């Protein structure tokens, strides 16, 4: 089975995609809230990793104003 990586470019997509993903994750905790993503959205490149139609993980890349990446990827998986 192949994996597909999709970039989230619209902040409104966080509400639907991420909330649905994290609500069913057995690994959810206070540090994986959608509010944090809303707050830092302009400073993140956010991607979903899907297997078939199921989201398996989210990848966060922190960037500076000039779009230069400044961190290693953060991965939330469910």
Short mmCIF file of C-alpha atoms in Angstrom, two decimals:
data_model
loop_
_atom_site.label_atom_id
_atom_site.label_comp_id
_atom_site.label_asym_id
_atom_site.label_seq_id
_atom_site.Cartn_x
_atom_site.Cartn_y
_atom_site.Cartn_z
CA UNK A 1 0.00 0.00 0.00
CA UNK A 2 1.21 3.45 -0.85
CA UNK A 3 1.33 6.47 1.38
CA UNK A 4 0.30 9.94 0.24
CA UNK A 5 1.48 13.25 1.72
CA UNK A 6 -0.83 16.28 1.54
CA UNK A 7 -0.06 19.83 2.62
CA UNK A 8 -2.71 21.69 4.63
CA UNK A 9 -2.83 25.20 3.21
CA UNK A 10 -6.12 26.47 4.64
CA UNK A 11 -6.36 27.15 8.35
CA UNK A 12 -10.05 26.19 8.31
CA UNK A 13 -9.07 22.64 7.31
CA UNK A 14 -7.48 22.14 10.72
CA UNK A 15 -10.88 22.11 12.37
CA UNK A 16 -12.19 19.24 10.27
CA UNK A 17 -9.12 17.18 9.37
CA UNK A 18 -7.07 17.43 12.55
CA UNK A 19 -9.97 17.30 14.98
CA UNK A 20 -11.35 14.18 13.35
CA UNK A 21 -7.90 12.58 13.43
CA UNK A 22 -7.04 13.43 17.04
CA UNK A 23 -10.48 12.57 18.46
CA UNK A 24 -9.95 8.93 17.56
CA UNK A 25 -6.26 8.74 18.47
CA UNK A 26 -5.35 6.64 21.52
CA UNK A 27 -2.20 8.79 21.86
CA UNK A 28 -3.97 12.15 22.21
CA UNK A 29 -2.94 14.47 25.02
CA UNK A 30 -2.95 18.17 25.94
CA UNK A 31 0.03 18.84 23.67
CA UNK A 32 -1.80 17.91 20.47
CA UNK A 33 -4.61 20.44 20.52
CA UNK A 34 -5.89 22.18 17.40
CA UNK A 35 -5.69 25.53 19.21
CA UNK A 36 -1.89 25.34 19.11
CA UNK A 37 -2.01 24.74 15.36
CA UNK A 38 -4.28 27.75 14.86
CA UNK A 39 -1.96 29.95 16.89
CA UNK A 40 1.22 28.90 15.06
CA UNK A 41 -0.32 28.25 11.61
CA UNK A 42 1.62 31.04 9.87
CA UNK A 43 4.89 29.61 11.21
CA UNK A 44 4.18 25.99 10.22
CA UNK A 45 4.09 23.84 7.16
CA UNK A 46 1.57 21.17 8.08
CA UNK A 47 1.21 17.87 6.22
CA UNK A 48 -0.92 14.77 6.54
CA UNK A 49 0.40 11.30 5.82
CA UNK A 50 -2.36 9.02 4.53
CA UNK A 51 -2.52 5.32 3.84
CA UNK A 52 -5.42 4.77 1.48
CA UNK A 53 -7.99 7.27 2.84
CA UNK A 54 -6.91 7.07 6.48
CA UNK A 55 -4.69 9.71 8.08
CA UNK A 56 -1.78 7.97 9.79
CA UNK A 57 0.24 11.00 10.92
CA UNK A 58 0.66 14.76 10.85
CA UNK A 59 4.03 16.35 10.15
CA UNK A 60 4.85 19.88 11.33
CA UNK A 61 7.75 21.89 9.93
CA UNK A 62 8.55 25.13 11.77
CA UNK A 63 9.65 27.97 9.47
CA UNK A 64 10.85 31.56 9.69
CA UNK A 65 9.30 34.55 7.96
CA UNK A 66 11.39 33.95 4.85
CA UNK A 67 10.01 30.40 4.59
CA UNK A 68 13.32 28.85 5.70
CA UNK A 69 12.80 25.72 7.80
CA UNK A 70 14.25 26.07 11.29
CA UNK A 71 13.54 22.69 12.87
CA UNK A 72 13.43 18.98 12.34
CA UNK A 73 9.95 17.61 11.57
CA UNK A 74 7.55 17.09 14.46
CA UNK A 75 5.37 14.05 13.95
CA UNK A 76 2.05 13.34 15.61
CA UNK A 77 0.76 9.91 14.87
CA UNK A 78 -2.42 8.23 15.91
#
